[in-house]
XYZ file of N, CA, C and O in Angstrom:
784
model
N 0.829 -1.206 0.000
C 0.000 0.000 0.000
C 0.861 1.253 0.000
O 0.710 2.196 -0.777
N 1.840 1.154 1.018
C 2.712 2.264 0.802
C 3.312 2.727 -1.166
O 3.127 3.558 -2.055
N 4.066 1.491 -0.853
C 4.867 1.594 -2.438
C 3.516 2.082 -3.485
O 3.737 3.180 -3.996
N 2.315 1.527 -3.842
C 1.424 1.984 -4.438
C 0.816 3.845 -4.242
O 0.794 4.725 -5.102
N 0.514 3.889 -3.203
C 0.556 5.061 -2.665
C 1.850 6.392 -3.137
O 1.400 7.537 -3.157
N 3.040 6.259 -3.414
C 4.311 6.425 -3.478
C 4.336 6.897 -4.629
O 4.943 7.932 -4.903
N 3.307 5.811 -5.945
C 3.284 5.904 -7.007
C 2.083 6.574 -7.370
O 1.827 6.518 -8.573
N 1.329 7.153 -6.697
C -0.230 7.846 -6.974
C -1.236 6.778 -6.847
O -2.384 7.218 -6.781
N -1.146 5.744 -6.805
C -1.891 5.287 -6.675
C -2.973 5.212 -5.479
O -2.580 5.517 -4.353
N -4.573 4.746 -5.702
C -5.275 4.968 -4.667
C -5.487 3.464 -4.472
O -5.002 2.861 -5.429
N -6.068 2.606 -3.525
C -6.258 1.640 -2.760
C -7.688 1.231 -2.419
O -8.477 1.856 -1.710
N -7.912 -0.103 -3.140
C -9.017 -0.789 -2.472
C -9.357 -1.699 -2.157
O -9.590 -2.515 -3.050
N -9.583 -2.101 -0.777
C -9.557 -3.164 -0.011
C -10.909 -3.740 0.374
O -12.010 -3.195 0.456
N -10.411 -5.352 0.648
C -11.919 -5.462 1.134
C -11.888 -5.867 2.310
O -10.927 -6.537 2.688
N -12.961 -5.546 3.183
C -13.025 -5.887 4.457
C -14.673 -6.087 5.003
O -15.472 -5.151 4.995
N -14.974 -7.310 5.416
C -16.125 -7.873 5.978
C -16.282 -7.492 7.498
O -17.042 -6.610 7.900
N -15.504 -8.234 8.259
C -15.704 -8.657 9.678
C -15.012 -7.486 10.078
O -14.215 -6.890 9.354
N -15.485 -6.984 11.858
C -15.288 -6.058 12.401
C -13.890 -6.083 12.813
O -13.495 -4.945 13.068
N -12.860 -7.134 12.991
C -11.421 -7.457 13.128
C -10.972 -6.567 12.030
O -10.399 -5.479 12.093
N -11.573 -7.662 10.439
C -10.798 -6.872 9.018
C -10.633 -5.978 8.945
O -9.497 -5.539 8.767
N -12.075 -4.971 9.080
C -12.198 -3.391 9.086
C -11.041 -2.692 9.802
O -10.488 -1.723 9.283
N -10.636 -3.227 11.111
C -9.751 -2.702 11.941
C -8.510 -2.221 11.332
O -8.025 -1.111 11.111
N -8.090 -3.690 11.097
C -7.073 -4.096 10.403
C -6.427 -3.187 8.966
O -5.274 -2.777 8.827
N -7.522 -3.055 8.054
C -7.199 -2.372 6.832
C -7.190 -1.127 7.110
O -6.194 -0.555 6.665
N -8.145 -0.265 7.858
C -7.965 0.936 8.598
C -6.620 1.387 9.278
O -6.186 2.523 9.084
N -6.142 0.722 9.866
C -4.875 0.689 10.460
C -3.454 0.482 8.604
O -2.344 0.945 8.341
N -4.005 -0.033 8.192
C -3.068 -0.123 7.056
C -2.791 1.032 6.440
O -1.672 1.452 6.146
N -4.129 1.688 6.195
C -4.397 2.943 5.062
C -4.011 3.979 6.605
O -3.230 4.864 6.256
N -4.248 4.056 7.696
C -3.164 4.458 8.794
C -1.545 4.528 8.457
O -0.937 5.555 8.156
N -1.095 3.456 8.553
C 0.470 3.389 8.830
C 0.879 3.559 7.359
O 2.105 3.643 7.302
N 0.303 3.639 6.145
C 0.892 3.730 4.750
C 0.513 5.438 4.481
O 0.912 6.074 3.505
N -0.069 5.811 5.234
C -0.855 7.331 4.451
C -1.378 7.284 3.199
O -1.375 8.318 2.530
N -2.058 5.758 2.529
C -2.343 5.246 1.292
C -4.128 6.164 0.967
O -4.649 6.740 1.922
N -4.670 6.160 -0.098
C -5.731 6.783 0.025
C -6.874 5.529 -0.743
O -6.483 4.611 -1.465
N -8.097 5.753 -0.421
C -8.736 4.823 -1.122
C -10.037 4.586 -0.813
O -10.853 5.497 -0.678
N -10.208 3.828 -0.733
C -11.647 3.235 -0.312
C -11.619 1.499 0.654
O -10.657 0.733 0.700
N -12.736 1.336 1.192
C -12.966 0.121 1.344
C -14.082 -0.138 1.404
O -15.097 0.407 1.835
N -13.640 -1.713 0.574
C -15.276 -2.540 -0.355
C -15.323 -3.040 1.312
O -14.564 -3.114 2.278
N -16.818 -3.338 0.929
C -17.752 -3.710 2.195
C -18.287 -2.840 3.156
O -19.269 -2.104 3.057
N -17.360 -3.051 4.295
C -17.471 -2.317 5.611
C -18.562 -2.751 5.839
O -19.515 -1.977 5.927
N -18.761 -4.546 6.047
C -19.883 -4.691 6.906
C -20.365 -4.334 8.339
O -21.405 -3.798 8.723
N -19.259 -4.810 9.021
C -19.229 -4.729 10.129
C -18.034 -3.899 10.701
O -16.829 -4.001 10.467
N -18.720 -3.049 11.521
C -17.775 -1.993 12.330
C -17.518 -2.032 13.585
O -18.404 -2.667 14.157
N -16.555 -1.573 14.441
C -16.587 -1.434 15.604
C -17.169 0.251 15.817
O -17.146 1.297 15.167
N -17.599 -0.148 16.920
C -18.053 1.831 16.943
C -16.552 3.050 16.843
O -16.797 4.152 16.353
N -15.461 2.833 17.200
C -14.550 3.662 17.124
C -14.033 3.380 15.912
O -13.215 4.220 15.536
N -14.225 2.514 15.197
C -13.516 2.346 13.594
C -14.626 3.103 12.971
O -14.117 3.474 11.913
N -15.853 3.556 12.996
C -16.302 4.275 12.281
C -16.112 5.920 11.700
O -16.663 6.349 10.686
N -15.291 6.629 12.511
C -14.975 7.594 12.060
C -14.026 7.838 11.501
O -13.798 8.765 10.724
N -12.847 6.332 12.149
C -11.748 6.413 11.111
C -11.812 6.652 9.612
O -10.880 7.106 8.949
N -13.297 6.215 9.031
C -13.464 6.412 7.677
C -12.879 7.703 7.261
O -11.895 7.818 6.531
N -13.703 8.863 7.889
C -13.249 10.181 7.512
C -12.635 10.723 7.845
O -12.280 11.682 7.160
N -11.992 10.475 9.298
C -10.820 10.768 9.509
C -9.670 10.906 8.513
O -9.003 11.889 8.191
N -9.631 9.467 8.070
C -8.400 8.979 7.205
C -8.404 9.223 5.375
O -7.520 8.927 4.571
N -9.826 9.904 5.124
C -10.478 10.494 3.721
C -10.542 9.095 2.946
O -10.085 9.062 1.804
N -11.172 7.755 3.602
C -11.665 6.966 2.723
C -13.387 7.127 2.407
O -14.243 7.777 3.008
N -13.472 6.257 1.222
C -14.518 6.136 0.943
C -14.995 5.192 1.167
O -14.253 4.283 0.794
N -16.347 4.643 1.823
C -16.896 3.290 2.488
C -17.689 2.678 1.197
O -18.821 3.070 0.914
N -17.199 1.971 0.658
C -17.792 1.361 -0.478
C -18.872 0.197 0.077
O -18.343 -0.858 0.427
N -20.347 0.290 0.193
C -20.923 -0.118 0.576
C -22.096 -0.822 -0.121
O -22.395 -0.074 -1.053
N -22.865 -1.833 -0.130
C -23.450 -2.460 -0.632
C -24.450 -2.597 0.251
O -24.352 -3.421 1.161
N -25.650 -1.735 0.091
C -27.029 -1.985 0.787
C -27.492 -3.430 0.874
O -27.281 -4.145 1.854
N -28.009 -3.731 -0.003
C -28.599 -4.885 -0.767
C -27.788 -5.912 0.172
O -28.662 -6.771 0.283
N -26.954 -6.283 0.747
C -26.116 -7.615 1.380
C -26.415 -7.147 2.469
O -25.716 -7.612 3.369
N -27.271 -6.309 2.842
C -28.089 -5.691 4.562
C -29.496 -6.954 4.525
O -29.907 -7.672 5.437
N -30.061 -6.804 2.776
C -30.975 -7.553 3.231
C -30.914 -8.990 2.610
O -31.661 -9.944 2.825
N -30.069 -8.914 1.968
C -29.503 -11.057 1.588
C -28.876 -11.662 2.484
O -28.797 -12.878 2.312
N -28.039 -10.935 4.062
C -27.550 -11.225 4.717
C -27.921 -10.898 6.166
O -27.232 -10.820 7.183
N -29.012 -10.757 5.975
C -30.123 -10.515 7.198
C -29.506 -11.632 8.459
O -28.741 -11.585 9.422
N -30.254 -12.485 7.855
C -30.864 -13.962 8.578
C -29.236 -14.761 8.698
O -28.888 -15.138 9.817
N -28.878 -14.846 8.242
C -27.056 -15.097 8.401
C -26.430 -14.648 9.541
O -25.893 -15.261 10.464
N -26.645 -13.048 9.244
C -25.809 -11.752 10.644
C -26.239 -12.249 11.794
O -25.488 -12.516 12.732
N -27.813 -12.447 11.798
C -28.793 -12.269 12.975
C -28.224 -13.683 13.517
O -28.260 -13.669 14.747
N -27.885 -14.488 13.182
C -27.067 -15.905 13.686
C -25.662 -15.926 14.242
O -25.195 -16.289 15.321
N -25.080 -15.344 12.993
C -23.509 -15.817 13.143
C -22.924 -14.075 13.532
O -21.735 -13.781 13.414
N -23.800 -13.239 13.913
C -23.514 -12.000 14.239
C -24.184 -11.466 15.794
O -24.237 -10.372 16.356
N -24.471 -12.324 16.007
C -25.617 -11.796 17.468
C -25.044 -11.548 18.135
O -24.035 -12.009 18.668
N -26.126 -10.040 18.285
C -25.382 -9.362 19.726
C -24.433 -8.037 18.562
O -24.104 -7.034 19.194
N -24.149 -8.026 17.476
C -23.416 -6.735 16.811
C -24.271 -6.854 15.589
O -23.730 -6.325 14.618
N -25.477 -7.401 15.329
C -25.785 -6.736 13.953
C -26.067 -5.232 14.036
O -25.930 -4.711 12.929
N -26.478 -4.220 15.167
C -26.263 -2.795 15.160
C -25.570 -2.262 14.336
O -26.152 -1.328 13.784
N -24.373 -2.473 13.933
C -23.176 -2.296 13.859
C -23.020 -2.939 12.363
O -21.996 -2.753 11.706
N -24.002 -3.626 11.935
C -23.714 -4.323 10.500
C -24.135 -3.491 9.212
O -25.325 -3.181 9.181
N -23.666 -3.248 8.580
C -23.933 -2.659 7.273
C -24.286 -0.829 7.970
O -25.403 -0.468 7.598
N -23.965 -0.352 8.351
C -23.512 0.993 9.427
C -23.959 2.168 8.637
O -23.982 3.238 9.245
N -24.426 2.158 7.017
C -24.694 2.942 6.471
C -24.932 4.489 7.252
O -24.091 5.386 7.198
N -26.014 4.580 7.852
C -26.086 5.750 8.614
C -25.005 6.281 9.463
O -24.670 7.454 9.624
N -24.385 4.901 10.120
C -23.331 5.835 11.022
C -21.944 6.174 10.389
O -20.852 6.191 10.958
N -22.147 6.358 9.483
C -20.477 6.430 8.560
C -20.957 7.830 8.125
O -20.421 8.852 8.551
N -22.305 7.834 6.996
C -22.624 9.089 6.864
C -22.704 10.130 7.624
O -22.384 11.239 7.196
N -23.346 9.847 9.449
C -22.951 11.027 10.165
C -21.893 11.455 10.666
O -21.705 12.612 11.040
N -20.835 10.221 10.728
C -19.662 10.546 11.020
C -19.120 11.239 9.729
O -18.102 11.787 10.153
N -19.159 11.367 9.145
C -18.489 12.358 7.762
C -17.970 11.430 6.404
O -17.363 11.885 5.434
N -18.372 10.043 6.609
C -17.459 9.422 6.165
C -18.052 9.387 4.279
O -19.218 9.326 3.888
N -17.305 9.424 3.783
C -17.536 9.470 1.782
C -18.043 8.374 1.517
O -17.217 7.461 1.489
N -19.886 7.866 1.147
C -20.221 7.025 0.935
C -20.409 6.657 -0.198
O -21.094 7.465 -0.824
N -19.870 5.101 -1.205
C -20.387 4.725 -2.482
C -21.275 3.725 -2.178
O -21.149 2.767 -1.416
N -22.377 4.141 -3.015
C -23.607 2.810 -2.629
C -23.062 1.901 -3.993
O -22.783 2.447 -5.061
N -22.993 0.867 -3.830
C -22.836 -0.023 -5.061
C -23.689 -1.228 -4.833
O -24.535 -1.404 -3.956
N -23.215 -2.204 -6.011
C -24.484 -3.814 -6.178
C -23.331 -4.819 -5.644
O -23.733 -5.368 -4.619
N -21.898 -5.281 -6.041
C -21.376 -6.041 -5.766
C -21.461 -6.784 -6.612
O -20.995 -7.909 -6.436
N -22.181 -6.396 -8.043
C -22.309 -7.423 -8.980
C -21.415 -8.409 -9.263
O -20.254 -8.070 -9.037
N -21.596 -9.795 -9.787
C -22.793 -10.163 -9.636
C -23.534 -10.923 -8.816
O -24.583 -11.488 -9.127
N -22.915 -10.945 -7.603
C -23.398 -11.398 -5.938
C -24.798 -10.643 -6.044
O -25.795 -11.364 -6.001
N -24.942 -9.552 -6.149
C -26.349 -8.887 -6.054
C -26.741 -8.141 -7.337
O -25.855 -7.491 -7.892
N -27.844 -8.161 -7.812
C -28.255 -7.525 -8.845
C -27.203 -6.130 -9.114
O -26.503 -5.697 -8.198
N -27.208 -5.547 -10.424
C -26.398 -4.736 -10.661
C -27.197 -3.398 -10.757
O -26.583 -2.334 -10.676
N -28.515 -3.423 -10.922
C -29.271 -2.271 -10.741
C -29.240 -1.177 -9.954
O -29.985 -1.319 -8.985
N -28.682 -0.150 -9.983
C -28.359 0.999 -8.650
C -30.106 1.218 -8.038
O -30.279 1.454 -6.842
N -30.904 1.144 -8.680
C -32.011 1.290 -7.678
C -32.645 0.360 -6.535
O -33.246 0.762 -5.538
N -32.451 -0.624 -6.801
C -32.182 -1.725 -5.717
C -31.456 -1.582 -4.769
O -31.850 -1.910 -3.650
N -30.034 -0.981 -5.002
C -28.869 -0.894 -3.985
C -29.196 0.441 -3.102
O -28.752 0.623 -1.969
N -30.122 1.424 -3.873
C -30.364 2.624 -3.055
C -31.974 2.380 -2.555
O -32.304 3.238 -1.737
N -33.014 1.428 -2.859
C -33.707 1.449 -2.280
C -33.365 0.786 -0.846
O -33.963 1.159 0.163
N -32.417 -0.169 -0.810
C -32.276 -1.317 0.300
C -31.596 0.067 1.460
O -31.703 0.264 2.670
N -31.079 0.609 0.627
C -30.214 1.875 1.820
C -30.591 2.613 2.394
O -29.900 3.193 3.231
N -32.266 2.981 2.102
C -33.270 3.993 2.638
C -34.394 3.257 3.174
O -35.342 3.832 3.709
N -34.288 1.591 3.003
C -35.598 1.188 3.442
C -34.926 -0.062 3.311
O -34.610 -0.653 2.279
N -34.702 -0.475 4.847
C -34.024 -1.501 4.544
C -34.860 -2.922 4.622
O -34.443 -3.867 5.292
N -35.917 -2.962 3.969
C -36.722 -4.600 3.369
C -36.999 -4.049 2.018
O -36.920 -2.913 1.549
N -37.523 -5.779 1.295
C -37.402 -5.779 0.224
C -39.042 -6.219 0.204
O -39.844 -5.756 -0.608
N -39.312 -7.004 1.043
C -40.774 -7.583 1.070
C -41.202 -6.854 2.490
O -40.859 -5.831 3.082
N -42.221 -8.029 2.735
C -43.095 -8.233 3.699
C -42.805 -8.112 5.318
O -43.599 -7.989 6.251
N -41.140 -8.209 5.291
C -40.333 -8.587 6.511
C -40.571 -6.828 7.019
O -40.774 -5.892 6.246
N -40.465 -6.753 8.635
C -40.235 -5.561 9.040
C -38.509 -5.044 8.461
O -37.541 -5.647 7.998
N -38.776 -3.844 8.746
C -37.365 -3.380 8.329
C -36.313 -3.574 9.012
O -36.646 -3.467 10.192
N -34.914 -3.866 8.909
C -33.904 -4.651 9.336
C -33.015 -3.282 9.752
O -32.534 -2.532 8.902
N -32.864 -3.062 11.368
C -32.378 -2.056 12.004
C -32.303 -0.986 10.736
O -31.362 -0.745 9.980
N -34.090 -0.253 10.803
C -33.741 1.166 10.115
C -33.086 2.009 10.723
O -32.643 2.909 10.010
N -32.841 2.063 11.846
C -31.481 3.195 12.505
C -30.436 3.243 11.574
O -29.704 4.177 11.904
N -29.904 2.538 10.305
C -28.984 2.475 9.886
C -29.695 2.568 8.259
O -29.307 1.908 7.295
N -30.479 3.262 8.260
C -31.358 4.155 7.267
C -30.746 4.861 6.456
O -29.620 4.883 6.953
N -30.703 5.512 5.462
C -30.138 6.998 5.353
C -31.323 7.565 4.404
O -32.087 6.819 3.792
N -31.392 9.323 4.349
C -32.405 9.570 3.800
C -31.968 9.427 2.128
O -30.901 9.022 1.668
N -32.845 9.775 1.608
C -32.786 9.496 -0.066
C -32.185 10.847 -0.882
O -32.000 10.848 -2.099
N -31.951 11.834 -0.124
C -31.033 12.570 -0.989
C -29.221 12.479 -0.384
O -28.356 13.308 -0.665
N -29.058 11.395 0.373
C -27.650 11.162 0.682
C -27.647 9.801 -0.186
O -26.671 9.622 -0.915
N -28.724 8.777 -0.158
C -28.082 7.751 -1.029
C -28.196 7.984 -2.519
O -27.546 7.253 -3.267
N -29.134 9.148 -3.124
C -28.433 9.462 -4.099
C -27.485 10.097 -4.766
O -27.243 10.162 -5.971
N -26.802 10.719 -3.513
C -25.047 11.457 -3.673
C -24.692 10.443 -3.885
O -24.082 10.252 -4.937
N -24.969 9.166 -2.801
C -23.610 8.086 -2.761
C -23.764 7.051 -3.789
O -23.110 6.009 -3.829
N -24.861 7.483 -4.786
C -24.718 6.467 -5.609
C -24.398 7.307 -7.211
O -24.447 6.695 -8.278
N -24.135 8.515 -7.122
C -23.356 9.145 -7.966
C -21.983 8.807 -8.556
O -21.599 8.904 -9.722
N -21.376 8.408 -7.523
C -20.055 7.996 -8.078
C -19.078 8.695 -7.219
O -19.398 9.603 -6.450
N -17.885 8.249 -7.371
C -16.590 8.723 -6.619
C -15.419 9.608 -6.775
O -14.460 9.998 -6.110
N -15.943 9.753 -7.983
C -14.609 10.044 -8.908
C -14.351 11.828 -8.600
O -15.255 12.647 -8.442
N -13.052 12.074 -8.577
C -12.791 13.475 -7.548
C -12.929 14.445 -8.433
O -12.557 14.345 -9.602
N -13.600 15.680 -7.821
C -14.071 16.652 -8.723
C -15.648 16.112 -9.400
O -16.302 17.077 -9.795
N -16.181 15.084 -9.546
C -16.946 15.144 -10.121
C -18.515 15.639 -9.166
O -18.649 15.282 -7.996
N -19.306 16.262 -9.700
C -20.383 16.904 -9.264
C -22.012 16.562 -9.822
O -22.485 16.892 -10.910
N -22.567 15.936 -8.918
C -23.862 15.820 -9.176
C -24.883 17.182 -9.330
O -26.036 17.051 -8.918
N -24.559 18.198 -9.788
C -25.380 19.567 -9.884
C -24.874 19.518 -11.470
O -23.762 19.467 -11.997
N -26.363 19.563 -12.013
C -26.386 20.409 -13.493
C -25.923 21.228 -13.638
O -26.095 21.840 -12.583
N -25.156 22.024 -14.488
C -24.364 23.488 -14.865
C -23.510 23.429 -16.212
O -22.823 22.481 -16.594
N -23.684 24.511 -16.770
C -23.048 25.040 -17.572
C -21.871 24.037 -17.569
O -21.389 23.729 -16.479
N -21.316 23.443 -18.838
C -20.179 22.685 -18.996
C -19.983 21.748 -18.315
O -19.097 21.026 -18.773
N -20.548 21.306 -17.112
C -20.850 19.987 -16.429
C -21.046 18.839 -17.541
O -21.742 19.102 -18.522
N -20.575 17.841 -17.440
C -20.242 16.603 -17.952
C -22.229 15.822 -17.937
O -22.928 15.452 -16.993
N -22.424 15.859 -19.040
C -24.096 15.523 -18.720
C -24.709 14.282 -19.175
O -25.518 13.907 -20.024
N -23.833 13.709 -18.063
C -24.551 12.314 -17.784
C -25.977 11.737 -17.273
O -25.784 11.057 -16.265
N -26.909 11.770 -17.520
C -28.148 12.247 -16.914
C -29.496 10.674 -16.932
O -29.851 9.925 -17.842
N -29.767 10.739 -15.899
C -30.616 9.606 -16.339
C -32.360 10.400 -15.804
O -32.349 11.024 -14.743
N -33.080 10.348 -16.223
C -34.596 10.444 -16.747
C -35.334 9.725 -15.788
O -35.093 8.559 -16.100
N -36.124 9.698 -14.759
C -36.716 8.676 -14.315
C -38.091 8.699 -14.426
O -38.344 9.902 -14.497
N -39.293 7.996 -14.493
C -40.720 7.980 -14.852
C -41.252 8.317 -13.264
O -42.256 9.013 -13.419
N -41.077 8.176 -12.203
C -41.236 8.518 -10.769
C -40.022 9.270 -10.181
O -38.835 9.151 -10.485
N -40.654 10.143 -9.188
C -39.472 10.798 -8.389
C -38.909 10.291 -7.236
O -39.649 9.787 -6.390
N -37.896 10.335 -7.093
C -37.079 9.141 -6.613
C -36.887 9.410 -5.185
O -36.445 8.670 -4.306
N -37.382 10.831 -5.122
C -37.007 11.685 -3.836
C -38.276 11.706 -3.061
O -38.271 12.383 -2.033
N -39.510 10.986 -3.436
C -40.619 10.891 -2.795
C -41.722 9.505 -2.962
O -42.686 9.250 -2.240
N -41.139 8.600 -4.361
C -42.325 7.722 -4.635
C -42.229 6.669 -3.582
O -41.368 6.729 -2.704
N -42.964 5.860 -3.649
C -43.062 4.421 -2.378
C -41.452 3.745 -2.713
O -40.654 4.087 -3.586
N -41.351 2.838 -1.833
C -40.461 2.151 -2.139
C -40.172 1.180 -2.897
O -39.105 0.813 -3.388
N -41.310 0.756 -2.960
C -41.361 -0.594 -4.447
C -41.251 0.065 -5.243
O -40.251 -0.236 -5.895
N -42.149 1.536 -5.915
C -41.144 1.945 -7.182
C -39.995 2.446 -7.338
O -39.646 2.584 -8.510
N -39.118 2.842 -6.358
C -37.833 3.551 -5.884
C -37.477 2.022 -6.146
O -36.648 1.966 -7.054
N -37.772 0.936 -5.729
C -36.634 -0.255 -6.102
C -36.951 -0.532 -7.560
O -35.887 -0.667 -8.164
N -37.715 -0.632 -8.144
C -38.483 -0.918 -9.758
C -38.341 0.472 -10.411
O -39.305 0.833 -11.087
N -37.290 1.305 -10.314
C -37.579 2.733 -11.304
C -37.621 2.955 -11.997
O -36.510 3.161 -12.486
N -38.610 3.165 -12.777
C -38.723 2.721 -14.371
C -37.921 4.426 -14.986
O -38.058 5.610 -14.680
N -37.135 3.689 -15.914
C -35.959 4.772 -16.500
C -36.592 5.282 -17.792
O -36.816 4.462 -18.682
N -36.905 6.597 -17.972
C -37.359 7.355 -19.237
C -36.014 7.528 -20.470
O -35.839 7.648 -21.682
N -35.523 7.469 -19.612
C -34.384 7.928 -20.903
C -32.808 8.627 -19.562
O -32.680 9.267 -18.518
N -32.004 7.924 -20.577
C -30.257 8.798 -20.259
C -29.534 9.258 -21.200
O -29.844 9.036 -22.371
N -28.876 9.693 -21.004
C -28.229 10.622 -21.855
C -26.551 10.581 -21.011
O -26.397 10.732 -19.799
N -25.495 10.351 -21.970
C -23.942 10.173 -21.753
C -23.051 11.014 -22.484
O -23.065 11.051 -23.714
N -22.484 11.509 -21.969
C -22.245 12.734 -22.915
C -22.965 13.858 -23.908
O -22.671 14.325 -25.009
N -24.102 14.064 -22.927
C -24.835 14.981 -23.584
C -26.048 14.538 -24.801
O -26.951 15.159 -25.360
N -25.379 12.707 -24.885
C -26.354 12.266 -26.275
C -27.019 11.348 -25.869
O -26.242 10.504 -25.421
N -28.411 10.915 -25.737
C -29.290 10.404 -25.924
C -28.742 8.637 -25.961
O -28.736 8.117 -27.077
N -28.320 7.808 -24.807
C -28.377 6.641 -25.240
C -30.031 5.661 -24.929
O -29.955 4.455 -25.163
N -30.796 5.965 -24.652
C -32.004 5.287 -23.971
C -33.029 6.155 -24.250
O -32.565 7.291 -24.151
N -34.148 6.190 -24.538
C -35.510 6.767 -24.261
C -36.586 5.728 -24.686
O -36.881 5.208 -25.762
N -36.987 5.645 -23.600
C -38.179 5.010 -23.727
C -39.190 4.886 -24.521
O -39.157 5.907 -25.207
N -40.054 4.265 -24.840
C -41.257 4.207 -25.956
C -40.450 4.819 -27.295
O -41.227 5.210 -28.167
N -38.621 5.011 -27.696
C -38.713 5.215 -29.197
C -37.639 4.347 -29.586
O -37.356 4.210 -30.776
């Protein structure tokens, strides 16, 4: 990590269990390396601010909150609080990417940001919503990472744009997970529109 670091390079690690997290935290610590880390299932409560402390980004995967429910609640008892932490990373300051993990979990970003604001998919009560976030932070964090880049329309802004048939910032949650896409546009041109 150092030597990479040395060379510009940025760093990404993965880390599951609340040990790992420690562990790689402490790495991107003792290297001054910059980066991210995939997962961050499980946290300890004082490793959570290390996120922003240390200017990583918590690469996070909603969606394995609710495929890995019934798993945690077993082989995690007693710290699922603490599992998939979404909310507490965001208030701690920490730079969130919502992602799918494809192809472990569907690759659809609306799935991955509905599971992050509402955490069931069915019928089940919701799976510690304390660890909620509202819907205009998981759609920052599912913007992307990339530095300098800006989710605000403007003049000469890069206009990547996707169209949605419901508003994403208010409809139920079954259509926030099902969002039916009108049209995007990638570079300013038209790859998708619906009904043509």
């Amino acid at each position: 990590m150092a030597r990479a670091h040395a060379g510009g390079l940025t760093a990404a690690l993965h880390a599951i269990g609340d040990h790992a997290n420690t562990l790689v935290l402490d790495a991107f610590a003792a290297t001054g390396a910059r980066g991210r880390v995939e997962h961050a299932q499980l946290l300890t409560g004082d490793d959570v601010p290390r996120f922003a402390g240390l200017g990583l980004v918590a690469s996070v995967q909603p969606e394995h909150a609710l495929d890995d429910r019934d798993v945690a609640d077993r082989l995690w008892a007693g710290r699922t609080d603490r599992a998939f932490a979404v909310a507490s990373l965001h208030r701690a300051g920490a730079r969130l990417a919502l992602g799918s993990d494809a192809p472990v979990a569907p690759l659809d970003p609306w799935i991955a940001l509905a599971a992050a604001v509402h955490r069931t998919a069915d019928d089940r009560d919701r799976w510690h919503p304390e660890q909620e976030i509202d819907r205009a932070t998981a759609l920052g964090a599912s913007f992307g990472v990339v530095d300098g880049a800006t989710a605000a329309v403007t003049v000469g802004a890069r206009a990547d744009l996707v169209l949605t048939e419901a508003d994403p910032t208010s409809c139920a949650p079954a259509v926030l997970r099902a969002m039916p896409v009108a049209g995007t546009l990638v570079g300013g041109r038209w790859t998708h529109r619906s009904g043509v």
